[in-house]
CSV table of C-alpha atoms in Angstrom, one decimal:
chain,number,residue,atom,x,y,z
A,1099,MET,CA,83.1,75.2,-33.0
A,1100,SER,CA,84.9,75.4,-29.8
A,1101,THR,CA,86.3,72.3,-28.0
A,1102,SER,CA,85.9,71.7,-24.2
A,1103,THR,CA,90.2,72.2,-24.0
A,1104,ASP,CA,89.1,75.7,-26.0
A,1105,ARG,CA,86.1,76.7,-23.4
A,1106,ALA,CA,88.2,75.8,-20.6
A,1107,ALA,CA,90.9,78.3,-21.6
A,1108,GLY,CA,88.6,81.2,-21.5
A,1109,ASP,CA,86.4,83.1,-24.1
A,1110,GLY,CA,88.0,84.0,-27.1
A,1111,PHE,CA,91.3,81.6,-26.5
A,1112,SER,CA,91.8,78.3,-28.4
A,1113,ARG,CA,93.9,76.0,-26.7
A,1114,SER,CA,93.9,73.9,-29.7
A,1115,LEU,CA,95.6,76.8,-31.8
A,1116,GLU,CA,97.6,77.4,-29.2
A,1117,ARG,CA,99.2,73.9,-29.3
A,1118,GLY,CA,99.1,74.0,-33.0
A,1119,LEU,CA,101.5,77.4,-32.9
A,1120,LEU,CA,103.6,75.7,-30.2
A,1121,ILE,CA,104.6,72.8,-32.1
A,1122,LEU,CA,105.3,75.1,-35.2
A,1123,SER,CA,107.6,76.8,-32.8
A,1124,VAL,CA,109.5,74.1,-31.7
A,1125,PHE,CA,111.4,74.0,-35.1
A,1126,THR,CA,114.6,76.0,-34.9
A,1127,GLU,CA,117.6,76.5,-37.3
A,1128,ASP,CA,119.8,74.0,-34.9
A,1129,ARG,CA,116.6,71.6,-35.0
A,1130,PRO,CA,114.8,71.7,-38.5
A,1131,VAL,CA,113.6,68.2,-38.3
A,1132,LEU,CA,112.0,66.4,-35.6
A,1133,GLY,CA,110.0,63.4,-34.8
A,1134,ILE,CA,107.0,62.7,-33.0
A,1135,ALA,CA,108.9,62.1,-29.7
A,1136,ASP,CA,111.0,64.9,-30.0
A,1137,LEU,CA,107.8,67.3,-30.7
A,1138,ALA,CA,105.9,65.9,-27.8
A,1139,ARG,CA,108.8,66.3,-25.4
A,1140,ALA,CA,109.2,70.2,-26.8
A,1141,ALA,CA,105.8,71.2,-26.4
A,1142,GLY,CA,104.9,69.0,-23.3
A,1143,LEU,CA,102.6,67.1,-25.4
A,1144,THR,CA,101.7,63.4,-24.9
A,1145,LYS,CA,102.9,61.5,-27.9
A,1146,SER,CA,99.2,60.6,-29.2
A,1147,THR,CA,98.4,64.1,-28.7
A,1148,ALA,CA,101.2,65.9,-30.3
A,1149,HIS,CA,100.7,63.5,-33.2
A,1150,ARG,CA,97.1,64.4,-34.1
A,1151,TYR,CA,97.9,68.0,-34.2
A,1152,VAL,CA,101.3,67.0,-36.2
A,1153,ALA,CA,98.3,65.2,-38.9
A,1154,THR,CA,96.6,68.0,-39.1
A,1155,LEU,CA,99.7,70.4,-39.6
A,1156,ALA,CA,100.6,68.0,-42.1
A,1157,ARG,CA,97.4,68.2,-44.2
A,1158,LEU,CA,97.4,71.8,-44.1
A,1159,GLY,CA,100.8,71.9,-45.8
A,1160,TYR,CA,102.0,73.7,-42.5
A,1161,VAL,CA,104.8,70.3,-42.0
A,1162,VAL,CA,105.6,67.9,-44.3
A,1163,GLN,CA,106.7,64.4,-43.4
A,1164,ASP,CA,109.9,62.7,-44.7
A,1165,PRO,CA,108.9,59.1,-46.2
A,1166,GLY,CA,112.0,57.6,-45.3
A,1167,THR,CA,112.6,59.0,-41.8
A,1168,ARG,CA,109.1,59.6,-41.1
A,1169,LYS,CA,110.1,62.8,-39.2
A,1170,TYR,CA,108.9,66.3,-40.0
A,1171,SER,CA,110.3,69.6,-40.9
A,1172,LEU,CA,108.3,72.7,-41.6
A,1173,GLY,CA,106.4,73.3,-45.2
A,1174,PRO,CA,105.8,75.4,-47.7
A,1175,ARG,CA,102.6,77.0,-45.7
A,1176,VAL,CA,104.7,78.4,-43.1
A,1177,ILE,CA,107.4,79.7,-45.4
A,1178,ASP,CA,104.9,81.6,-47.0
A,1179,LEU,CA,103.9,83.4,-44.0
A,1180,GLY,CA,106.7,84.1,-43.2
A,1181,PHE,CA,107.8,86.0,-46.3
A,1182,ALA,CA,104.4,87.6,-46.2
A,1183,ALA,CA,105.0,89.3,-42.9
A,1184,LEU,CA,108.4,90.0,-43.8
A,1185,ASN,CA,107.6,91.8,-47.2
A,1186,SER,CA,104.3,93.7,-45.4
A,1187,LEU,CA,107.1,94.9,-42.5
A,1188,GLU,CA,109.5,95.9,-45.6
A,1189,ILE,CA,106.6,97.4,-48.0
A,1190,THR,CA,105.7,99.7,-45.2
A,1191,ARG,CA,109.0,100.9,-44.3
A,1192,ILE,CA,109.8,101.6,-47.9
A,1193,ALA,CA,106.4,103.0,-48.6
A,1194,ALA,CA,106.4,105.8,-45.6
A,1195,GLN,CA,108.1,108.8,-47.2
A,1196,PRO,CA,106.6,108.1,-50.6
A,1197,LEU,CA,103.4,108.2,-49.1
A,1198,GLN,CA,103.4,110.9,-46.8
A,1199,ALA,CA,105.1,113.6,-49.8
A,1200,LEU,CA,102.4,111.9,-52.0
A,1201,SER,CA,99.6,113.1,-49.3
A,1202,ASP,CA,101.4,116.5,-48.8
A,1203,GLU,CA,101.7,117.6,-52.5
A,1204,THR,CA,98.3,116.8,-53.3
A,1205,GLY,CA,96.7,117.7,-49.7
A,1206,TYR,CA,94.9,114.9,-49.7
A,1207,PRO,CA,95.0,111.7,-47.6
A,1208,ALA,CA,97.1,108.9,-48.9
A,1209,SER,CA,96.7,105.0,-48.3
A,1210,MET,CA,98.3,101.6,-48.9
A,1211,ALA,CA,96.5,98.4,-48.5
A,1212,VAL,CA,97.1,94.6,-49.2
A,1213,LEU,CA,94.7,91.9,-50.3
A,1214,ASP,CA,94.0,89.6,-47.7
A,1215,GLY,CA,91.1,87.3,-49.2
A,1216,ALA,CA,88.4,89.2,-50.1
A,1217,ASP,CA,89.2,92.3,-48.3
A,1218,VAL,CA,91.9,94.6,-48.4
A,1219,VAL,CA,94.0,95.4,-45.5
A,1220,TYR,CA,95.5,98.7,-44.6
A,1221,LEU,CA,99.3,99.0,-44.2
A,1222,ASP,CA,99.3,102.7,-43.9
A,1223,ARG,CA,97.5,105.7,-43.9
A,1224,ARG,CA,99.1,109.4,-44.1
A,1225,ARG,CA,97.2,112.6,-43.7
A,1226,SER,CA,98.6,115.8,-46.0
A,1227,ARG,CA,100.4,118.1,-43.3
A,1228,ARG,CA,98.8,121.0,-45.4
A,1229,ALA,CA,95.2,122.3,-43.9
A,1230,THR,CA,92.9,120.7,-46.6
A,1231,GLY,CA,90.0,120.6,-44.3
A,1232,PHE,CA,89.2,117.0,-45.8
A,1233,PRO,CA,87.3,114.8,-43.2
A,1234,MET,CA,90.0,111.8,-42.9
A,1235,ASP,CA,87.7,108.6,-41.6
A,1236,SER,CA,89.3,108.3,-38.6
A,1237,ALA,CA,87.4,104.6,-38.2
A,1238,LEU,CA,90.3,103.7,-41.1
A,1239,HIS,CA,93.8,102.9,-39.7
A,1240,VAL,CA,96.7,100.7,-40.2
A,1241,GLY,CA,94.8,97.0,-40.0
A,1242,SER,CA,91.6,98.3,-41.3
A,1243,ARG,CA,89.7,95.7,-43.4
A,1244,LEU,CA,87.5,96.6,-46.3
A,1245,PRO,CA,85.7,94.1,-49.2
A,1246,ALA,CA,87.7,94.6,-52.0
A,1247,TYR,CA,85.0,94.8,-54.8
A,1248,CYS,CA,84.1,98.4,-53.5
A,1249,THR,CA,87.0,100.4,-53.0
A,1250,SER,CA,89.6,101.4,-55.3
A,1251,MET,CA,92.7,99.6,-53.9
A,1252,GLY,CA,90.8,96.4,-53.7
A,1253,LYS,CA,90.3,96.5,-57.4
A,1254,VAL,CA,93.7,97.3,-58.3
A,1255,LEU,CA,94.7,94.1,-56.3
A,1256,LEU,CA,91.9,92.2,-57.8
A,1257,ALA,CA,92.3,93.0,-61.5
A,1258,ALA,CA,96.2,91.5,-60.9
A,1259,ARG,CA,95.2,88.1,-59.8
A,1260,GLU,CA,94.9,85.0,-62.1
A,1261,PRO,CA,91.6,84.3,-63.5
A,1262,GLU,CA,91.2,81.3,-61.4
A,1263,GLN,CA,92.5,82.8,-57.7
A,1264,LEU,CA,89.7,85.8,-59.2
A,1265,ALA,CA,86.9,83.8,-59.5
A,1266,GLY,CA,87.3,82.1,-56.0
A,1267,LEU,CA,87.7,85.5,-54.2
A,1268,LEU,CA,84.5,86.9,-56.0
A,1269,ASP,CA,82.7,83.6,-54.9
A,1270,ARG,CA,83.5,85.0,-51.4
A,1271,SER,CA,82.1,88.1,-52.1
A,1272,GLU,CA,78.8,89.1,-51.1
A,1273,PHE,CA,78.2,92.8,-53.0
A,1274,THR,CA,76.4,94.1,-50.8
A,1275,ARG,CA,75.7,98.3,-51.6
A,1276,ARG,CA,77.7,100.4,-49.1
A,1277,GLY,CA,77.2,103.3,-51.1
A,1278,PRO,CA,75.2,105.0,-53.9
A,1279,LYS,CA,76.9,103.5,-56.7
A,1280,THR,CA,78.6,100.1,-55.3
A,1281,ILE,CA,78.9,98.1,-58.1
A,1282,THR,CA,76.5,94.8,-57.0
A,1283,SER,CA,76.7,92.8,-60.0
A,1284,ARG,CA,79.4,90.5,-60.7
A,1285,GLU,CA,79.8,91.1,-64.3
A,1286,GLN,CA,79.7,94.5,-63.9
A,1287,LEU,CA,82.8,94.4,-61.7
A,1288,LEU,CA,84.6,91.7,-63.9
A,1289,ALA,CA,84.3,94.9,-66.4
A,1290,ALA,CA,85.6,97.1,-64.2
A,1291,LEU,CA,88.8,95.1,-63.4
A,1292,ASP,CA,89.3,94.7,-67.6
A,1293,ARG,CA,89.2,98.5,-67.5
A,1294,VAL,CA,91.8,98.6,-64.5
A,1295,ARG,CA,94.2,96.3,-66.3
A,1296,ILE,CA,93.9,98.2,-69.2
A,1297,GLY,CA,94.1,102.0,-67.8
A,1298,GLY,CA,96.4,100.8,-64.8
A,1299,ILE,CA,94.6,102.7,-62.4
A,1300,ALA,CA,91.3,101.9,-60.7
A,1301,VAL,CA,88.3,104.7,-59.8
A,1302,ASN,CA,86.0,104.3,-56.7
A,1303,ASP,CA,83.2,106.7,-57.2
A,1304,GLU,CA,80.8,106.5,-54.4
A,1305,GLU,CA,80.8,103.0,-54.0
A,1306,LEU,CA,82.6,102.3,-50.6
A,1307,ALA,CA,80.1,105.6,-49.0
A,1308,ALA,CA,78.4,108.2,-50.3
A,1309,GLY,CA,80.4,111.3,-51.2
A,1310,LEU,CA,83.8,109.4,-51.2
A,1311,ARG,CA,86.1,109.0,-54.1
A,1312,SER,CA,89.5,107.4,-54.4
A,1313,VAL,CA,92.1,106.3,-57.0
A,1314,ALA,CA,94.7,103.9,-56.8
A,1315,ALA,CA,97.7,102.6,-58.7
A,1316,PRO,CA,99.4,99.5,-58.2
A,1317,VAL,CA,102.6,98.7,-56.3
A,1318,ARG,CA,104.9,96.2,-57.8
A,1319,ASP,CA,107.8,93.5,-56.0
A,1320,ARG,CA,111.4,92.6,-57.9
A,1321,SER,CA,109.2,90.0,-60.4
A,1322,GLY,CA,106.5,92.8,-61.6
A,1323,ALA,CA,103.9,91.1,-59.1
A,1324,VAL,CA,101.2,93.7,-58.2
A,1325,VAL,CA,101.8,93.2,-54.4
A,1326,ALA,CA,100.0,96.4,-53.0
A,1327,ALA,CA,97.8,99.3,-53.8
A,1328,VAL,CA,98.0,103.0,-53.1
A,1329,ASN,CA,95.4,105.6,-53.2
A,1330,LEU,CA,94.5,109.0,-52.8
A,1331,ALA,CA,90.9,109.9,-50.8
A,1332,VAL,CA,88.5,112.9,-52.0
A,1333,HIS,CA,85.6,113.8,-50.7
A,1334,LEU,CA,82.6,115.7,-52.2
A,1335,THR,CA,82.6,118.2,-49.2
A,1336,THR,CA,86.3,119.5,-50.1
A,1337,TRP,CA,86.0,118.6,-54.0
A,1338,ASN,CA,83.2,118.5,-55.6
A,1339,ALA,CA,84.1,118.1,-59.3
A,1340,PRO,CA,83.3,115.5,-62.2
A,1341,VAL,CA,85.2,112.4,-61.6
A,1342,GLU,CA,87.4,112.8,-64.6
A,1343,THR,CA,88.5,115.8,-63.2
A,1344,VAL,CA,89.5,114.3,-60.1
A,1345,VAL,CA,91.3,111.5,-61.7
A,1346,ALA,CA,93.1,113.9,-64.2
A,1347,ARG,CA,94.4,115.9,-61.3
A,1348,LEU,CA,95.8,113.0,-58.8
A,1349,GLU,CA,96.4,110.2,-61.6
A,1350,GLY,CA,99.9,111.6,-62.2
A,1351,PRO,CA,101.3,112.0,-58.8
A,1352,LEU,CA,99.8,108.9,-57.7
A,1353,ARG,CA,101.2,106.6,-60.6
A,1354,ALA,CA,104.6,108.5,-59.9
A,1355,THR,CA,104.6,107.4,-55.8
A,1356,ALA,CA,103.3,104.1,-56.8
A,1357,ASN,CA,106.4,103.9,-59.4
A,1358,GLU,CA,108.6,105.0,-56.9
A,1359,ILE,CA,107.9,102.7,-54.4
A,1360,SER,CA,108.0,100.1,-56.6
A,1361,ALA,CA,111.7,100.8,-57.9
A,1362,ARG,CA,112.5,100.7,-54.2
A,1363,LEU,CA,111.2,97.2,-54.1
A,1364,GLY,CA,113.3,96.2,-57.0
A,1365,TRP,CA,110.7,96.7,-59.9
A,1366,ARG,CA,112.6,98.0,-63.1
A,1367,GLY,CA,110.2,97.9,-65.4
A,1368,GLU,CA,107.6,100.6,-66.5
A,1369,GLN,CA,104.2,100.4,-64.6
A,1370,ARG,CA,101.4,102.4,-66.5
């Protein structure tokens, strides 16, 4: 719900959020620990207003308070955000050439995405420089979001989550039918994710939209954690073959590309 302060700033603009972010920006390498008076002065707020925002940020884990000095420093949530941003930028740079090569080799669009809540968010989309006639969906672009449960990359990323985290993500999924073969049952999806864990790839057979198929594989970081997924998309109008044939043809190049990106991120294990 908007506050009067938010409304005064104009539609779609949250003054409260602006002030919270302003407080976080006050912390610098030279001033990593600050008291309420310092924060209020630097942010141009009264001490009582600054205290209210800082208390909220502390409760959410964005700042932490030293019990002895009563001063604040940045908390783990901010550090996580920073690493996530850096990792997204780094992985996009690292994956650009292998993704383009994958699309050129197969003739089909190649994409990479990460998991954000119950959605996948596209980090990169590459179209083959070969003329295949594939109708690449112009509505999908870097930053596009799709429900994870009905996409091949989403299933790869969901399958890698710990059981408790996965349960929470599925609680937030509505399992709406989007294509003729959308999985709308939680139990069926869990069974599909088990197959992804065993086989190492995920298939979307007209689950997101009619006529659209895709095959996805995981990308791992130095620790072996699945941090992203890459896929190849195929439309029935350009390749009307059994889904098993599609997977058999595309699985090898797809796995090789996922392994190459993972190796560039420091992964030294062997992906299935």
